[in-house]
mmCIF file of C-alpha atoms and ligand atoms in Angstrom:
data_model
loop_
_atom_site.group_PDB
_atom_site.id
_atom_site.type_symbol
_atom_site.label_atom_id
_atom_site.label_comp_id
_atom_site.label_asym_id
_atom_site.label_seq_id
_atom_site.Cartn_x
_atom_site.Cartn_y
_atom_site.Cartn_z
ATOM 1 C CA ILE A 15 48.277 184.612 56.789
ATOM 2 C CA ALA A 16 48.520 180.840 56.385
ATOM 3 C CA ALA A 17 51.833 179.136 55.590
ATOM 4 C CA TYR A 18 52.259 175.734 54.037
ATOM 5 C CA GLY A 19 55.756 174.219 53.933
ATOM 6 C CA LYS A 20 57.510 171.028 52.960
ATOM 7 C CA ALA A 21 61.096 170.087 53.719
ATOM 8 C CA ARG A 22 63.327 168.625 50.992
ATOM 9 C CA TYR A 23 65.824 166.051 52.363
ATOM 10 C CA ASP A 24 69.151 164.935 50.950
ATOM 11 C CA ASP A 25 70.285 161.285 50.755
ATOM 12 C CA GLU A 26 71.396 161.439 54.387
ATOM 13 C CA GLY A 27 67.969 162.475 55.506
ATOM 14 C CA VAL A 28 69.094 165.996 56.373
ATOM 15 C CA ALA A 29 66.663 168.752 55.534
ATOM 16 C CA ARG A 30 68.370 170.959 52.911
ATOM 17 C CA ARG A 31 65.595 173.092 51.628
ATOM 18 C CA ILE A 32 62.125 174.199 52.707
ATOM 19 C CA VAL A 33 59.687 174.749 49.905
ATOM 20 C CA GLY A 34 56.662 176.682 50.925
ATOM 21 C CA MET A 35 54.039 179.226 50.202
ATOM 22 C CA THR A 36 52.074 181.734 52.162
ATOM 23 C CA ALA A 37 48.576 182.893 51.449
ATOM 24 C CA ASP A 38 46.430 185.644 52.817
ATOM 25 C CA ILE A 39 43.321 183.834 54.042
ATOM 26 C CA THR A 40 41.810 186.799 55.852
ATOM 27 C CA ASP A 41 38.925 186.993 53.347
ATOM 28 C CA ARG A 42 38.197 183.295 53.623
ATOM 29 C CA LYS A 43 38.304 183.422 57.411
ATOM 30 C CA THR A 44 35.922 186.401 57.450
ATOM 31 C CA PHE A 45 33.577 184.577 55.065
ATOM 32 C CA GLU A 46 33.668 181.399 57.185
ATOM 33 C CA ARG A 47 33.004 183.397 60.354
ATOM 34 C CA ARG A 48 30.074 185.202 58.731
ATOM 35 C CA LYS A 49 28.736 181.880 57.523
ATOM 36 C CA ASP A 50 28.907 180.413 61.048
ATOM 37 C CA ASP A 51 27.170 183.505 62.450
ATOM 38 C CA PHE A 52 24.648 183.185 59.641
ATOM 39 C CA LEU A 53 23.767 179.597 60.517
ATOM 40 C CA SER A 54 23.141 180.411 64.160
ATOM 41 C CA ILE A 55 21.148 183.546 63.276
ATOM 42 C CA ALA A 56 19.143 181.650 60.614
ATOM 43 C CA SER A 57 18.176 178.922 63.062
ATOM 44 C CA HIS A 58 17.254 181.521 65.656
ATOM 45 C CA GLU A 59 15.230 183.549 63.138
ATOM 46 C CA LEU A 60 13.273 180.479 62.083
ATOM 47 C CA LYS A 61 12.771 179.348 65.639
ATOM 48 C CA THR A 62 11.166 182.609 66.804
ATOM 49 C CA PRO A 63 8.128 182.550 64.465
ATOM 50 C CA LEU A 64 7.862 178.794 64.929
ATOM 51 C CA THR A 65 7.667 179.144 68.719
ATOM 52 C CA SER A 66 5.085 181.897 68.357
ATOM 53 C CA LEU A 67 3.065 179.771 65.944
ATOM 54 C CA LYS A 68 3.103 176.835 68.317
ATOM 55 C CA ALA A 69 1.933 178.997 71.230
ATOM 56 C CA VAL A 70 -0.903 180.434 69.123
ATOM 57 C CA LEU A 71 -2.067 176.988 68.022
ATOM 58 C CA GLN A 72 -1.980 175.665 71.582
ATOM 59 C CA PHE A 73 -4.043 178.611 72.759
ATOM 60 C CA LEU A 74 -6.521 178.273 69.896
ATOM 61 C CA ASN A 75 -6.878 174.621 70.782
ATOM 62 C CA LEU A 76 -7.739 175.583 74.350
ATOM 63 C CA ILE A 77 -10.486 177.988 73.282
ATOM 64 C CA LYS A 78 -11.730 176.060 70.241
ATOM 65 C CA ASP A 79 -15.111 175.270 71.805
ATOM 66 C CA GLN A 80 -15.823 178.861 72.837
ATOM 67 C CA PRO A 81 -17.833 181.198 70.573
ATOM 68 C CA PHE A 82 -15.679 182.869 67.894
ATOM 69 C CA THR A 83 -14.429 186.249 69.230
ATOM 70 C CA LYS A 84 -12.011 189.055 68.323
ATOM 71 C CA ARG A 85 -9.371 187.165 70.268
ATOM 72 C CA HIS A 86 -9.663 184.222 67.872
ATOM 73 C CA VAL A 87 -9.185 186.582 64.911
ATOM 74 C CA GLN A 88 -6.113 188.183 66.528
ATOM 75 C CA LEU A 89 -4.559 184.794 67.147
ATOM 76 C CA ILE A 90 -5.169 183.679 63.574
ATOM 77 C CA GLU A 91 -3.627 186.924 62.294
ATOM 78 C CA GLN A 92 -0.611 186.408 64.517
ATOM 79 C CA ALA A 93 -0.229 182.859 63.192
ATOM 80 C CA ASN A 94 -0.426 184.212 59.644
ATOM 81 C CA ARG A 95 2.310 186.769 60.298
ATOM 82 C CA SER A 96 4.562 184.070 61.718
ATOM 83 C CA MET A 97 3.963 181.896 58.658
ATOM 84 C CA ASP A 98 4.693 184.847 56.311
ATOM 85 C CA LYS A 99 7.923 185.581 58.146
ATOM 86 C CA MET A 100 9.053 181.983 57.846
ATOM 87 C CA GLY A 101 7.997 181.954 54.189
ATOM 88 C CA ARG A 102 10.171 185.012 53.461
ATOM 89 C CA LEU A 103 13.136 183.473 55.250
ATOM 90 C CA MET A 104 12.751 180.243 53.301
ATOM 91 C CA ASP A 105 12.521 182.228 50.032
ATOM 92 C CA ASP A 106 15.790 183.987 50.860
ATOM 93 C CA LEU A 107 17.510 180.715 51.652
ATOM 94 C CA LEU A 108 16.241 179.132 48.424
ATOM 95 C CA HIS A 109 17.327 182.130 46.373
ATOM 96 C CA VAL A 110 20.806 182.116 47.805
ATOM 97 C CA ASN A 111 21.196 178.484 46.787
ATOM 98 C CA ARG A 112 19.871 179.110 43.309
ATOM 99 C CA ILE A 113 22.129 182.127 42.873
ATOM 100 C CA SER A 114 25.252 180.301 43.998
ATOM 101 C CA GLU A 115 24.390 177.474 41.598
ATOM 102 C CA GLY A 116 23.890 180.015 38.774
ATOM 103 C CA GLN A 117 20.249 179.026 38.409
ATOM 104 C CA LEU A 118 18.394 182.284 38.818
ATOM 105 C CA GLN A 119 16.024 182.360 35.834
ATOM 106 C CA LEU A 120 14.396 185.608 34.684
ATOM 107 C CA GLN A 121 10.900 185.839 33.227
ATOM 108 C CA LYS A 122 10.683 189.201 31.497
ATOM 109 C CA THR A 123 7.442 190.961 30.570
ATOM 110 C CA TRP A 124 6.370 194.579 29.961
ATOM 111 C CA PHE A 125 4.869 196.348 32.992
ATOM 112 C CA ASN A 126 4.264 199.827 34.385
ATOM 113 C CA SER A 127 7.015 200.815 36.838
ATOM 114 C CA ALA A 128 4.890 203.003 39.147
ATOM 115 C CA ARG A 129 2.211 200.361 39.521
ATOM 116 C CA MET A 130 4.845 197.758 40.378
ATOM 117 C CA LEU A 131 6.394 200.068 43.017
ATOM 118 C CA GLU A 132 3.045 200.920 44.594
ATOM 119 C CA GLY A 133 2.272 197.204 44.719
ATOM 120 C CA CYS A 134 5.533 196.686 46.657
ATOM 121 C CA CYS A 135 4.503 199.320 49.238
ATOM 122 C CA SER A 136 1.105 197.801 49.810
ATOM 123 C CA SER A 137 2.455 194.248 49.994
ATOM 124 C CA VAL A 138 4.476 195.233 53.067
ATOM 125 C CA GLY A 139 1.485 197.019 54.619
ATOM 126 C CA LEU A 140 2.485 200.616 53.778
ATOM 127 C CA ASN A 141 0.056 203.145 52.394
ATOM 128 C CA ALA A 142 1.422 204.268 49.004
ATOM 129 C CA ASP A 143 0.007 207.811 49.444
ATOM 130 C CA GLU A 144 1.276 208.643 52.933
ATOM 131 C CA GLU A 145 4.071 206.339 54.031
ATOM 132 C CA CYS A 146 5.670 205.366 50.755
ATOM 133 C CA ALA A 147 5.267 207.999 48.041
ATOM 134 C CA VAL A 148 6.226 207.101 44.469
ATOM 135 C CA THR A 149 7.307 210.067 42.309
ATOM 136 C CA GLY A 150 8.986 210.722 38.938
ATOM 137 C CA ASP A 151 8.237 209.278 35.521
ATOM 138 C CA LEU A 152 5.108 207.367 36.536
ATOM 139 C CA ASP A 153 4.277 206.282 32.967
ATOM 140 C CA LEU A 154 7.548 204.500 32.336
ATOM 141 C CA GLU A 155 7.122 200.950 31.040
ATOM 142 C CA LEU A 156 9.838 198.424 31.857
ATOM 143 C CA TYR A 157 10.787 195.120 30.264
ATOM 144 C CA ALA A 158 12.106 193.008 33.135
ATOM 145 C CA ASP A 159 11.274 190.230 35.587
ATOM 146 C CA GLU A 160 8.579 192.072 37.544
ATOM 147 C CA GLN A 161 8.480 189.664 40.460
ATOM 148 C CA ARG A 162 12.246 189.616 40.993
ATOM 149 C CA LEU A 163 12.556 193.389 40.695
ATOM 150 C CA GLY A 164 9.670 193.666 43.156
ATOM 151 C CA GLN A 165 11.734 191.545 45.507
ATOM 152 C CA VAL A 166 14.624 194.036 45.250
ATOM 153 C CA VAL A 167 12.301 196.958 45.999
ATOM 154 C CA ILE A 168 10.642 195.084 48.880
ATOM 155 C CA ASN A 169 14.093 194.392 50.337
ATOM 156 C CA PHE A 170 14.922 198.116 50.179
ATOM 157 C CA ILE A 171 11.569 199.050 51.742
ATOM 158 C CA THR A 172 11.658 196.449 54.533
ATOM 159 C CA ASN A 173 15.219 197.510 55.370
ATOM 160 C CA ALA A 174 14.085 201.145 55.544
ATOM 161 C CA VAL A 175 11.217 200.140 57.856
ATOM 162 C CA LYS A 176 13.612 198.084 59.993
ATOM 163 C CA TYR A 177 16.699 200.326 60.175
ATOM 164 C CA ALA A 178 14.958 203.711 59.902
ATOM 165 C CA PRO A 179 11.838 203.182 62.018
ATOM 166 C CA GLY A 180 9.324 206.014 61.783
ATOM 167 C CA SER A 181 11.055 207.631 58.817
ATOM 168 C CA PRO A 182 8.977 208.411 55.728
ATOM 169 C CA ILE A 183 10.045 206.402 52.702
ATOM 170 C CA SER A 184 10.147 207.906 49.251
ATOM 171 C CA ILE A 185 10.550 206.106 45.962
ATOM 172 C CA SER A 186 11.553 207.789 42.722
ATOM 173 C CA ILE A 187 11.637 206.722 39.079
ATOM 174 C CA GLU A 188 14.114 208.613 36.888
ATOM 175 C CA ASN A 189 14.249 208.187 33.134
ATOM 176 C CA LEU A 190 17.921 208.670 32.203
ATOM 177 C CA GLY A 191 17.384 208.129 28.464
ATOM 178 C CA ASP A 192 18.898 204.715 27.928
ATOM 179 C CA GLN A 193 18.422 203.640 31.547
ATOM 180 C CA VAL A 194 15.967 203.930 34.403
ATOM 181 C CA LYS A 195 17.056 204.642 37.961
ATOM 182 C CA ILE A 196 14.820 203.580 40.856
ATOM 183 C CA THR A 197 15.669 204.915 44.312
ATOM 184 C CA VAL A 198 14.229 204.088 47.747
ATOM 185 C CA ALA A 199 15.195 206.733 50.310
ATOM 186 C CA ASP A 200 14.782 206.994 54.084
ATOM 187 C CA ASN A 201 15.801 209.500 56.777
ATOM 188 C CA GLY A 202 17.297 206.912 59.104
ATOM 189 C CA PRO A 203 20.761 206.498 60.648
ATOM 190 C CA GLY A 204 22.525 205.939 57.292
ATOM 191 C CA ILE A 205 25.328 203.496 56.576
ATOM 192 C CA PRO A 206 28.741 203.877 58.236
ATOM 193 C CA GLU A 207 31.404 204.700 55.619
ATOM 194 C CA GLU A 208 33.434 201.562 56.356
ATOM 195 C CA ALA A 209 30.386 199.299 55.835
ATOM 196 C CA LYS A 210 29.271 200.759 52.487
ATOM 197 C CA SER A 211 31.473 198.600 50.301
ATOM 198 C CA GLN A 212 30.359 195.410 52.049
ATOM 199 C CA ILE A 213 26.610 195.653 52.570
ATOM 200 C CA PHE A 214 25.919 193.902 49.241
ATOM 201 C CA ASP A 215 28.096 190.933 50.266
ATOM 202 C CA ARG A 216 26.591 187.615 51.295
ATOM 203 C CA TYR A 217 25.971 187.288 55.054
ATOM 204 C CA PHE A 218 27.264 190.827 55.755
ATOM 205 C CA ARG A 219 25.533 192.790 58.522
ATOM 206 C CA ALA A 220 26.906 196.177 59.592
ATOM 207 C CA SER A 221 27.862 196.355 63.244
ATOM 208 C CA HIS A 222 25.427 199.237 63.862
ATOM 209 C CA SER A 223 22.579 196.854 63.135
ATOM 210 C CA SER A 224 23.635 193.378 64.157
ATOM 211 C CA ASN A 225 22.952 193.726 67.869
ATOM 212 C CA GLU A 226 19.740 195.653 67.637
ATOM 213 C CA TYR A 227 17.948 194.157 64.626
ATOM 214 C CA THR A 228 17.657 190.608 63.415
ATOM 215 C CA GLY A 229 18.315 189.641 59.817
ATOM 216 C CA LEU A 230 20.257 187.167 57.730
ATOM 217 C CA GLY A 231 22.448 189.576 55.773
ATOM 218 C CA LEU A 232 21.090 188.120 52.529
ATOM 219 C CA GLY A 233 18.557 190.675 51.248
ATOM 220 C CA LEU A 234 20.991 193.078 49.606
ATOM 221 C CA TYR A 235 23.175 190.265 48.275
ATOM 222 C CA ILE A 236 20.152 188.690 46.552
ATOM 223 C CA SER A 237 19.048 192.133 45.318
ATOM 224 C CA ALA A 238 22.479 192.808 43.791
ATOM 225 C CA GLU A 239 22.439 189.461 41.970
ATOM 226 C CA ILE A 240 18.942 190.107 40.567
ATOM 227 C CA VAL A 241 19.970 193.559 39.310
ATOM 228 C CA LYS A 242 23.225 192.205 37.807
ATOM 229 C CA ARG A 243 21.267 189.528 35.929
ATOM 230 C CA HIS A 244 19.260 192.387 34.378
ATOM 231 C CA ASN A 245 22.555 194.080 33.334
ATOM 232 C CA GLY A 246 21.866 196.904 35.762
ATOM 233 C CA ARG A 247 23.836 198.480 38.580
ATOM 234 C CA ILE A 248 23.007 198.763 42.275
ATOM 235 C CA GLY A 249 24.317 201.054 44.999
ATOM 236 C CA VAL A 250 23.660 203.237 47.987
ATOM 237 C CA HIS A 251 24.128 206.900 48.680
ATOM 238 C CA SER A 252 24.287 207.628 52.377
ATOM 239 C CA GLU A 253 25.714 210.017 54.913
ATOM 240 C CA PRO A 254 25.675 208.842 58.521
ATOM 241 C CA GLY A 255 22.816 210.509 60.356
ATOM 242 C CA LYS A 256 21.212 211.732 57.144
ATOM 243 C CA GLY A 257 19.499 208.613 55.842
ATOM 244 C CA SER A 258 20.156 206.175 53.034
ATOM 245 C CA SER A 259 19.134 206.094 49.380
ATOM 246 C CA PHE A 260 19.327 202.650 47.873
ATOM 247 C CA TRP A 261 19.151 202.675 44.076
ATOM 248 C CA PHE A 262 19.395 200.446 41.045
ATOM 249 C CA THR A 263 19.503 201.122 37.312
ATOM 250 C CA LEU A 264 18.276 199.011 34.411
ATOM 251 C CA PRO A 265 18.896 199.432 30.689
ATOM 252 C CA LEU A 266 15.684 200.679 29.041
ATOM 253 C CA GLU A 267 14.344 198.565 26.199
ATOM 254 C CA ASP A 268 12.637 200.159 23.205
ATOM 255 C CA ARG A 269 9.094 198.800 23.108
ATOM 256 C CA SER A 270 8.596 199.617 19.428
ATOM 257 C CA LYS A 271 11.474 197.292 18.547
ATOM 258 C CA ARG A 272 9.801 194.260 20.135
HETATM 259 P P1 ADP B 307 19.830 192.142 56.879
HETATM 260 O O1 ADP B 307 18.839 193.253 56.911
HETATM 261 O O2 ADP B 307 19.220 190.777 56.953
HETATM 262 O O3 ADP B 307 20.943 192.331 57.867
HETATM 263 P P2 ADP B 307 20.601 193.062 54.195
HETATM 264 O O4 ADP B 307 21.484 192.401 53.170
HETATM 265 O O5 ADP B 307 19.224 193.421 53.770
HETATM 266 O O6 ADP B 307 20.591 192.116 55.452
HETATM 267 O O7 ADP B 307 21.335 194.395 54.704
HETATM 268 C C1 ADP B 307 22.724 194.344 55.036
HETATM 269 C C2 ADP B 307 23.051 195.419 56.052
HETATM 270 O O8 ADP B 307 22.916 196.726 55.450
HETATM 271 C C3 ADP B 307 22.128 195.448 57.257
HETATM 272 O O9 ADP B 307 22.538 194.539 58.242
HETATM 273 C C4 ADP B 307 22.249 196.907 57.720
HETATM 274 O O10 ADP B 307 23.420 197.035 58.514
HETATM 275 C C5 ADP B 307 22.520 197.683 56.437
HETATM 276 N N1 ADP B 307 21.309 198.393 55.931
HETATM 277 C C6 ADP B 307 20.486 197.979 54.943
HETATM 278 N N2 ADP B 307 19.506 198.877 54.691
HETATM 279 C C7 ADP B 307 19.708 199.903 55.567
HETATM 280 C C8 ADP B 307 19.027 201.169 55.800
HETATM 281 N N3 ADP B 307 17.954 201.537 55.101
HETATM 282 N N4 ADP B 307 19.546 201.980 56.789
HETATM 283 C C9 ADP B 307 20.635 201.606 57.497
HETATM 284 N N5 ADP B 307 21.322 200.435 57.325
HETATM 285 C C10 ADP B 307 20.869 199.595 56.364
#
């Protein structure tokens, strides 16, 4: 609680009245603390791939005159992964700015939902048949911003890979008549009850994950904003120890009316 007060004095300069107000600033304090944590984590997260990239380039420079070997290829691949990681971090940071300035623009087109979801699996290096099965209404066509929705799905999948290592991931498409529901499920540790209402907040990271795994606490916040802009809903169903199912819904458009 913060208190602000001002004394009112009479003609003799004696304080007669105190006018004041109190305000609960717990939320603001929590937000500020998360933001401070965020800045130090963000710099650390960017520094790690940068350091790795520098080391790789130095090493490549040392062996640049030697015949091209498997080692060269491995180093180049490692450099690529570091660049991709930094690219994703920068994308998140840019998106957060755009969202808070109300500038997230959607570019809607018609596309096949199953193909989009399978594309998400392969873009994070998962085999759509074995590690990331897509089931349900595979023919469903959606009218939405394919790239942004892909970003939501990729966030769900990369979180499942990160927080539920080794667990199979399954993706389902449900046609609910006037809406579609897309769910990404894992068999990992689940979300603690007290964290569920906050995981879609900016900078929030549940305590079960913050020490063990790195992250900026932005992925689900950005995902929620993208889904809201599509007039959909987003949520999670999870029981601790029994995995998590992250889902979102979108209103279905009638293609014949377009
Ligand atoms: P980040 O992964 O960068 O921390 P996110 O916004 O993507 O940020 O996720 C917020 C938090 O939600 C994570 O810190 C983690 O505690 C929790 N979380 C997200 N996905 C999962 C999952 N599949 N299993 C368990 N916890 C999860």
